[in-house]
């Protein structure tokens, strides 16, 4: 059996893993909001003020740190004033990006903020640059966050909310290179500066403004934005216009025109998916390297506010709704991504999976009153103690690390570790479709107490959960840990994700 050693120095601490790397994304797209988060107050599905309580309960168990809304592409045609006030009087619109369906605006600002409160998550609002105005965005910030007396404060109070909310994360447009306005980087950078200027900090509510950034490996876009981040020479102490810069990266097994099925795929498709997921590491390194030139002190955050797998929609569903199943393959993409995020913790401030319910790589799939936890959900749950933990470097060596697939050499083992509250958490993925791997955890610098472990795997990579079979892919206790002189040894089954935790002695 191939083997590997993971050397972890428990006493050499790396950067903090920002809890916002475990962030989420809810767009007015398909059944994410309507039917997913929102069923309305008159629904027989248990709800609080229209918000589905089974969804809230499932997500609370993940400690989700933030929720991005209302898009995505939808954000750049969303006009927030249409989504406030009595619901029956709100104007409707056509959601041209997603299915060309009518949007009744019943889920708007107050509903979103109530959802965040129920989830215990911070709001991340994505403002409209593509078809909105500077004034519109500026007034939305005022409406949400200003105290005292002002036109927007009076409007908010007339709609039933006395106190301002706290909103930190604010997106200045989305994919301005594409659905958000088809702009050039230079123009987008100028707009980011302009819009950011009028997104004011009201009282002690300090915004973290996120400029619309690159897709994939478009480092030139990042460079253009970083060159314009602050107004050098305008002021004695230049202040950054934006505090974060986004990037989007989706994992596909092939070209956009032939993404393939979520559940019907072969081993070649699987390894192409693994290679695509691994590519994110190089892409984050590329963007970070460019950012280091303009911001060597690393004050500006890289924000991967859309990531995840993107497959063909499930047969028979609306192509504009992006509804896809979620298998063990998706879970392994998620576990590999988190290892990459942890390694980039010094620059990566936030990441948001696309999307939380019923769209793309979802945590939860609903159908009427049924709710299923996906394999990806379980990775978020098994990894949640990494949130706000101190990262530990994992040095891997051995013959189980790589596998030659066709003419590509693939890294087949993935791992990361962190320490928090006196305990270490080690995440390990064996991405090999067929072979198990023996891994020795060589733990140095401190000793550990009684370890415990959990495993997420299934008979087949295509396995997934459904209403009648909700636990086909679910975490189970893993009792294969063997203490050795060096630390611990365990055998990772093929296509498995294992977490090991232990108190520091
Ligand atoms: O997540 C689905 C879509 O993907 C988002 O609306 C858009 O930003 C991206 O292209």
XYZ file of C-alpha atoms and ligand atoms in Angstrom:
515
model
C 0.000 0.000 0.000
C 1.371 3.482 -0.831
C 2.366 5.393 2.252
C 3.102 8.938 3.317
C 4.230 10.870 6.348
C 2.710 14.159 7.411
C 5.099 16.120 9.615
C 3.341 18.696 11.779
C 5.188 20.936 14.202
C 2.591 21.612 16.850
C 4.651 24.425 18.355
C 5.271 26.453 15.180
C 2.176 28.528 14.538
C 1.195 29.959 11.158
C -1.354 32.657 10.329
C -4.886 32.623 11.721
C -7.503 30.899 9.559
C -10.142 33.587 9.215
C -13.560 32.118 10.019
C -14.895 33.938 6.963
C -13.129 31.345 4.772
C -16.170 29.221 5.634
C -18.581 31.806 4.206
C -21.726 31.300 2.148
C -23.605 32.752 -0.782
C -27.346 33.110 -1.471
C -28.475 34.568 -4.770
C -31.904 35.197 -6.230
C -31.324 32.288 -8.571
C -33.529 29.256 -9.104
C -34.726 27.874 -5.775
C -31.987 29.306 -3.571
C -34.062 32.106 -2.024
C -37.633 31.147 -2.953
C -38.276 27.590 -1.771
C -34.789 27.353 -0.244
C -34.452 30.040 2.418
C -37.841 31.658 2.032
C -41.270 30.031 1.972
C -43.378 32.969 3.152
C -45.331 33.374 6.361
C -48.379 31.459 5.111
C -46.452 28.319 4.206
C -47.246 25.028 5.987
C -43.458 24.526 6.142
C -42.379 25.684 9.627
C -40.973 29.185 9.326
C -40.223 32.310 11.256
C -41.500 35.372 9.451
C -41.327 33.408 6.180
C -37.819 31.980 6.683
C -37.580 28.165 6.643
C -36.612 26.889 10.076
C -35.210 23.497 8.985
C -32.719 25.336 6.769
C -31.789 27.688 9.595
C -31.285 24.817 12.017
C -29.082 22.855 9.578
C -26.924 25.899 8.816
C -26.570 26.917 12.452
C -24.844 23.586 13.036
C -22.116 24.741 10.624
C -21.450 28.017 12.480
C -21.702 29.839 9.189
C -19.777 33.099 9.562
C -21.293 35.176 6.760
C -23.834 35.128 3.967
C -23.354 36.975 0.659
C -26.512 38.339 -0.998
C -28.354 39.190 -3.338
C -25.958 37.962 -6.079
C -23.929 37.164 -8.172
C -25.104 38.450 -11.487
C -28.480 39.237 -9.933
C -26.876 41.886 -7.705
C -26.169 44.092 -10.704
C -29.801 44.338 -11.679
C -31.177 44.492 -8.147
C -32.644 47.779 -6.942
C -32.930 47.600 -3.191
C -35.792 50.080 -2.832
C -38.027 47.571 -4.678
C -37.491 45.134 -1.795
C -38.616 47.193 1.204
C -42.021 48.165 2.591
C -45.269 46.151 2.567
C -44.670 43.036 0.486
C -47.865 43.199 -1.527
C -46.926 46.705 -2.670
C -43.418 45.861 -3.821
C -42.878 46.109 -7.587
C -41.797 42.985 -9.393
C -39.066 42.624 -12.002
C -37.727 40.071 -14.441
C -34.700 38.076 -13.361
C -33.043 38.189 -16.757
C -29.904 36.327 -15.725
C -31.560 33.348 -14.131
C -34.420 31.737 -15.972
C -36.070 34.984 -17.113
C -38.617 34.511 -14.336
C -40.560 37.142 -12.450
C -39.082 38.227 -9.137
C -41.703 39.598 -6.715
C -39.178 41.154 -4.331
C -40.830 39.545 -1.304
C -37.399 38.670 0.033
C -35.617 42.004 0.433
C -33.360 43.884 2.814
C -35.360 43.336 6.030
C -35.909 39.647 5.264
C -32.210 39.149 4.519
C -31.119 40.854 7.706
C -33.636 38.769 9.698
C -32.181 35.635 8.078
C -28.649 36.649 9.083
C -29.828 37.220 12.646
C -31.448 33.769 12.763
C -28.280 32.170 11.368
C -25.936 34.133 13.632
C -24.056 35.074 10.436
C -22.633 38.415 9.308
C -24.272 39.940 6.238
C -22.178 40.480 3.113
C -24.155 42.703 0.763
C -23.225 42.907 -2.872
C -24.157 46.326 -4.300
C -25.281 47.148 -7.830
C -22.646 48.834 -9.995
C -23.700 47.397 -13.368
C -27.156 49.016 -13.607
C -27.393 51.026 -10.400
C -26.158 54.435 -9.356
C -23.693 55.744 -6.835
C -26.551 57.444 -4.995
C -28.550 54.220 -4.809
C -25.671 52.320 -3.253
C -24.773 55.158 -0.916
C -28.368 55.366 0.329
C -28.547 51.592 0.882
C -25.543 51.827 3.198
C -27.198 54.746 4.988
C -30.524 52.883 5.275
C -28.857 49.881 6.847
C -26.211 51.344 9.091
C -26.948 54.948 10.083
C -28.250 55.948 13.473
C -29.742 59.306 14.518
C -31.888 61.095 12.009
C -31.602 61.247 8.218
C -33.855 60.600 5.211
C -32.840 56.931 4.946
C -33.064 56.416 8.703
C -36.619 57.762 8.658
C -37.475 55.419 5.791
C -36.040 52.435 7.654
C -37.975 53.343 10.777
C -41.180 53.738 8.752
C -40.571 50.141 7.638
C -40.392 48.946 11.217
C -36.694 48.854 12.064
C -35.658 51.378 14.700
C -32.007 50.518 15.288
C -29.408 50.418 12.541
C -27.976 47.033 11.650
C -24.294 46.351 11.576
C -22.978 45.537 8.130
C -19.277 45.159 7.573
C -18.821 43.381 4.245
C -19.860 45.379 1.202
C -19.326 44.320 -2.405
C -18.749 47.011 -5.027
C -20.300 45.182 -7.985
C -19.886 41.590 -9.114
C -18.012 40.200 -12.101
C -17.783 43.661 -13.665
C -15.706 41.982 -16.411
C -18.844 39.995 -17.400
C -22.476 39.958 -16.230
C -21.811 42.986 -14.003
C -21.311 45.371 -16.925
C -18.725 43.910 -19.347
C -16.197 46.525 -18.300
C -12.501 46.869 -18.878
C -10.348 46.525 -15.766
C -9.311 50.186 -15.960
C -12.920 51.409 -16.020
C -13.939 48.966 -13.290
C -11.082 50.206 -11.093
C -12.232 53.796 -11.514
C -15.810 52.856 -10.638
C -14.607 50.915 -7.592
C -12.889 54.079 -6.350
C -15.937 56.219 -7.084
C -18.543 53.925 -5.504
C -16.316 53.166 -2.521
C -15.996 56.893 -1.849
C -19.740 57.193 -1.268
C -20.136 53.965 0.699
C -19.611 55.776 3.980
C -18.763 54.537 7.418
C -21.743 55.697 9.487
C -20.935 56.068 13.192
C -18.848 53.144 14.305
C -20.016 50.868 11.484
C -16.795 50.397 9.524
C -17.239 48.932 6.049
C -14.922 46.376 4.510
C -15.383 47.267 0.841
C -14.728 44.499 -1.665
C -13.955 45.543 -5.232
C -15.119 43.280 -8.042
C -12.071 41.257 -8.986
C -10.763 38.729 -11.427
C -11.956 35.437 -12.797
C -9.614 32.454 -12.595
C -6.044 33.340 -13.580
C -6.669 36.883 -14.819
C -3.738 38.386 -12.885
C -3.740 41.466 -15.114
C -7.166 42.397 -13.711
C -5.846 42.091 -10.176
C -2.814 44.189 -11.046
C -4.949 46.950 -12.583
C -7.165 47.070 -9.493
C -4.229 47.008 -7.077
C -2.567 49.888 -8.930
C -5.676 51.941 -8.239
C -6.318 50.881 -4.693
C -5.319 54.104 -3.082
C -4.783 57.668 -4.031
C -1.044 58.025 -3.549
C -0.097 61.655 -3.536
C -3.663 62.890 -2.812
C -3.284 62.788 0.927
C -0.474 62.729 3.447
C -1.647 59.299 4.619
C -3.227 57.445 1.694
C -6.320 55.501 2.630
C -7.305 52.443 0.640
C -10.542 52.799 -1.320
C -11.297 49.150 -0.808
C -10.192 46.671 1.815
C -10.752 43.497 -0.200
C -10.497 42.367 -3.791
C -12.529 39.445 -5.048
C -11.696 36.516 -7.289
C -14.009 33.778 -8.589
C -12.993 30.232 -9.383
C -15.276 27.329 -10.281
C -14.226 23.679 -10.570
C -15.264 21.956 -13.793
C -14.246 18.611 -15.252
C -14.172 20.002 -18.791
C -15.015 23.083 -20.841
C -18.059 25.240 -20.012
C -19.952 23.769 -22.962
C -19.438 20.199 -21.676
C -19.366 20.330 -17.906
C -20.864 16.877 -17.523
C -23.319 15.361 -15.103
C -23.092 15.759 -11.330
C -23.765 12.062 -10.757
C -22.881 10.206 -13.967
C -19.131 10.430 -14.450
C -16.187 8.078 -14.874
C -12.753 7.918 -13.280
C -11.202 10.146 -15.959
C -13.834 12.813 -15.297
C -13.108 12.455 -11.606
C -9.358 12.961 -11.974
C -9.936 15.940 -14.261
C -12.074 17.367 -11.452
C -9.296 16.766 -8.927
C -6.796 18.499 -11.226
C -9.155 21.475 -11.635
C -9.700 21.718 -7.873
C -5.934 21.597 -7.260
C -5.405 24.400 -9.777
C -6.902 26.859 -7.307
C -3.673 26.722 -5.285
C -1.649 28.143 -8.194
C -4.329 30.722 -8.948
C -4.395 32.063 -5.392
C -0.600 32.148 -5.390
C -0.679 34.153 -8.632
C -3.119 36.768 -7.334
C -1.360 36.983 -3.969
C 1.996 37.510 -5.660
C 0.611 40.446 -7.639
C -1.009 41.871 -4.508
C 2.263 41.563 -2.580
C 3.885 43.998 -5.016
C 1.352 46.755 -4.274
C 0.500 45.810 -0.711
C 3.539 44.144 0.864
C 2.068 44.626 4.330
C -0.908 42.455 3.302
C -3.567 44.835 4.510
C -5.876 44.144 1.547
C -7.710 40.853 1.603
C -8.186 38.463 -1.277
C -11.827 37.389 -1.210
C -12.782 34.227 -3.109
C -16.455 35.084 -2.961
C -17.553 32.406 -5.435
C -16.136 28.903 -5.558
C -17.405 25.385 -6.044
C -18.242 22.747 -8.616
C -20.393 23.554 -11.622
C -22.086 20.652 -13.467
C -24.882 20.356 -15.990
C -28.275 20.985 -14.381
C -30.233 17.926 -13.301
C -32.266 16.549 -16.220
C -35.754 18.011 -16.374
C -34.921 21.112 -14.325
C -34.871 24.707 -15.581
C -31.418 25.316 -17.189
C -31.455 28.819 -15.707
C -31.846 27.515 -12.150
C -28.442 25.774 -11.866
C -29.790 22.940 -9.734
C -27.297 20.068 -9.450
C -26.843 16.981 -7.289
C -23.932 16.716 -4.919
C -21.822 13.553 -4.540
C -18.788 12.374 -2.662
C -16.743 13.902 -5.523
C -18.086 17.351 -4.567
C -17.201 16.726 -0.930
C -13.594 15.950 -1.892
C -13.402 19.126 -3.957
C -14.534 21.015 -0.844
C -12.043 19.306 1.484
C -9.193 19.978 -0.970
C -10.260 23.609 -1.303
C -10.214 24.103 2.452
C -6.637 22.767 2.659
C -5.688 25.301 -0.018
C -7.523 28.112 1.814
C -5.696 27.297 5.039
C -2.335 27.487 3.254
C -3.262 30.935 1.900
C -4.585 32.191 5.230
C -2.205 35.160 5.325
C -3.809 36.817 2.270
C -7.162 35.087 1.860
C -9.661 36.826 4.145
C -12.905 35.263 2.957
C -14.349 32.572 0.716
C -17.991 31.919 -0.170
C -19.209 28.659 -1.615
C -21.618 28.964 -4.516
C -24.255 28.472 -3.298
C -25.804 27.501 0.017
C -29.185 25.991 -0.937
C -30.410 24.335 -4.174
C -27.883 25.999 -6.503
C -24.519 24.646 -7.741
C -22.419 23.050 -4.947
C -25.078 23.363 -2.267
C -25.033 22.437 1.407
C -28.734 21.722 1.397
C -31.194 20.472 -1.196
C -34.878 21.087 -0.575
C -37.906 19.743 -2.380
C -41.196 20.961 -0.941
C -40.919 20.241 2.759
C -38.013 17.768 2.445
C -34.456 18.757 3.220
C -31.281 16.787 2.509
C -27.789 17.483 3.811
C -25.292 17.046 0.978
C -21.836 15.430 1.253
C -20.382 18.953 0.942
C -22.366 20.017 4.019
C -20.574 17.336 6.034
C -17.128 18.641 5.044
C -18.075 22.094 6.338
C -19.281 20.525 9.568
C -16.252 18.247 10.071
C -13.893 21.165 9.416
C -15.657 23.850 11.440
C -13.111 23.903 14.271
C -10.592 25.346 11.773
C -12.566 28.603 11.870
C -10.471 31.272 13.603
C -7.876 28.640 14.524
C -4.131 29.071 14.136
C -2.860 27.252 11.072
C -0.070 24.693 11.329
C 2.057 23.798 8.293
C 1.753 20.169 7.136
C 4.828 18.767 5.382
C 3.962 15.695 3.322
C 6.454 13.155 1.988
C 6.174 9.612 0.643
C 5.073 7.624 -2.371
C 1.325 8.061 -1.773
C 1.444 11.757 -2.577
C 1.228 11.656 -6.341
C -0.388 9.587 -9.048
C 0.192 9.737 -12.770
C -3.095 10.057 -14.604
C -2.679 10.078 -18.383
C 0.134 12.543 -18.941
C -0.510 14.498 -15.748
C 0.988 14.027 -12.345
C -1.669 14.649 -9.725
C -1.231 15.344 -6.052
C -3.413 12.718 -4.527
C -3.109 13.410 -0.809
C -4.259 16.682 0.654
C -3.953 17.823 4.252
C -4.062 20.794 6.584
C -3.999 21.350 10.322
C -4.744 23.965 12.917
C -4.830 24.477 16.626
C -7.537 26.184 18.672
C -8.677 26.088 22.283
C -5.926 23.635 23.234
C -6.777 21.053 20.566
C -5.333 20.174 17.183
C -7.512 19.382 14.160
C -5.954 17.596 11.190
C -7.878 17.203 7.913
C -6.762 14.536 5.432
C -8.130 13.669 2.003
C -7.140 10.630 -0.023
C -8.209 11.614 -3.520
C -7.239 8.314 -5.110
C -10.266 6.684 -6.734
C -9.102 3.133 -6.027
C -6.173 2.837 -3.651
C -5.949 3.265 0.084
C -2.961 5.098 1.582
C -1.179 4.544 4.874
C -0.390 7.858 6.527
C 1.818 8.476 9.534
C 1.119 11.678 11.438
C 4.523 12.698 12.741
C 3.514 15.156 15.460
C 6.438 17.176 16.816
C 7.032 19.881 19.381
C 4.237 19.008 21.799
C 2.523 15.838 22.872
C -1.143 15.140 22.391
C -3.783 13.401 24.471
C -6.352 10.793 23.393
C -7.152 11.365 19.697
C -10.452 10.762 17.945
C -11.325 10.681 14.257
C -14.246 10.795 11.828
C -14.495 9.684 8.228
C -16.603 10.720 5.247
C -16.606 8.223 2.408
C -18.916 5.926 0.454
C -18.791 2.883 -1.791
C -18.734 4.994 -4.934
C -17.635 8.493 -5.811
C -21.037 9.007 -7.409
C -22.894 8.284 -4.160
C -25.113 11.059 -2.858
C -27.958 11.698 -0.446
C -31.646 11.873 -1.307
C -34.859 12.239 0.735
C -35.315 8.437 1.063
C -31.596 7.805 1.633
C -30.306 10.872 3.492
C -27.270 9.175 5.087
C -25.621 7.434 2.125
C -22.715 9.871 2.468
C -22.479 10.964 6.089
C -19.662 11.157 8.639
C -18.992 8.121 10.809
C -16.607 7.538 13.702
C -13.227 6.275 12.465
C -11.473 3.842 14.771
C -8.373 3.141 12.664
C -5.899 5.358 14.570
C -2.807 3.498 15.815
C -0.358 5.206 18.159
C 3.310 4.821 17.122
C 6.603 6.212 18.466
C 6.302 9.071 15.989
C 2.666 9.927 16.554
C -0.252 8.204 14.860
C -0.738 5.937 11.876
C -3.949 5.481 9.937
C -5.081 3.967 6.670
C -7.125 6.328 4.528
C -9.537 4.371 2.327
C -9.763 5.411 -1.322
C -11.788 8.583 -1.942
C -12.126 9.483 1.709
C -11.971 12.519 3.958
C -10.841 12.041 7.555
C -10.533 14.504 10.420
C -8.368 13.716 13.438
C -8.591 15.790 16.579
C -6.674 15.575 19.799
C -6.168 17.740 22.880
C -2.703 19.172 23.319
C -1.213 17.585 26.432
O -23.032 31.500 -8.842
C -23.658 31.631 -10.086
C -23.120 32.790 -10.904
O -21.789 32.550 -11.242
C -23.076 34.133 -10.215
O -24.285 34.806 -10.272
C -22.038 34.873 -11.009
O -21.385 35.857 -10.260
C -21.115 33.775 -11.496
O -20.830 33.880 -12.832
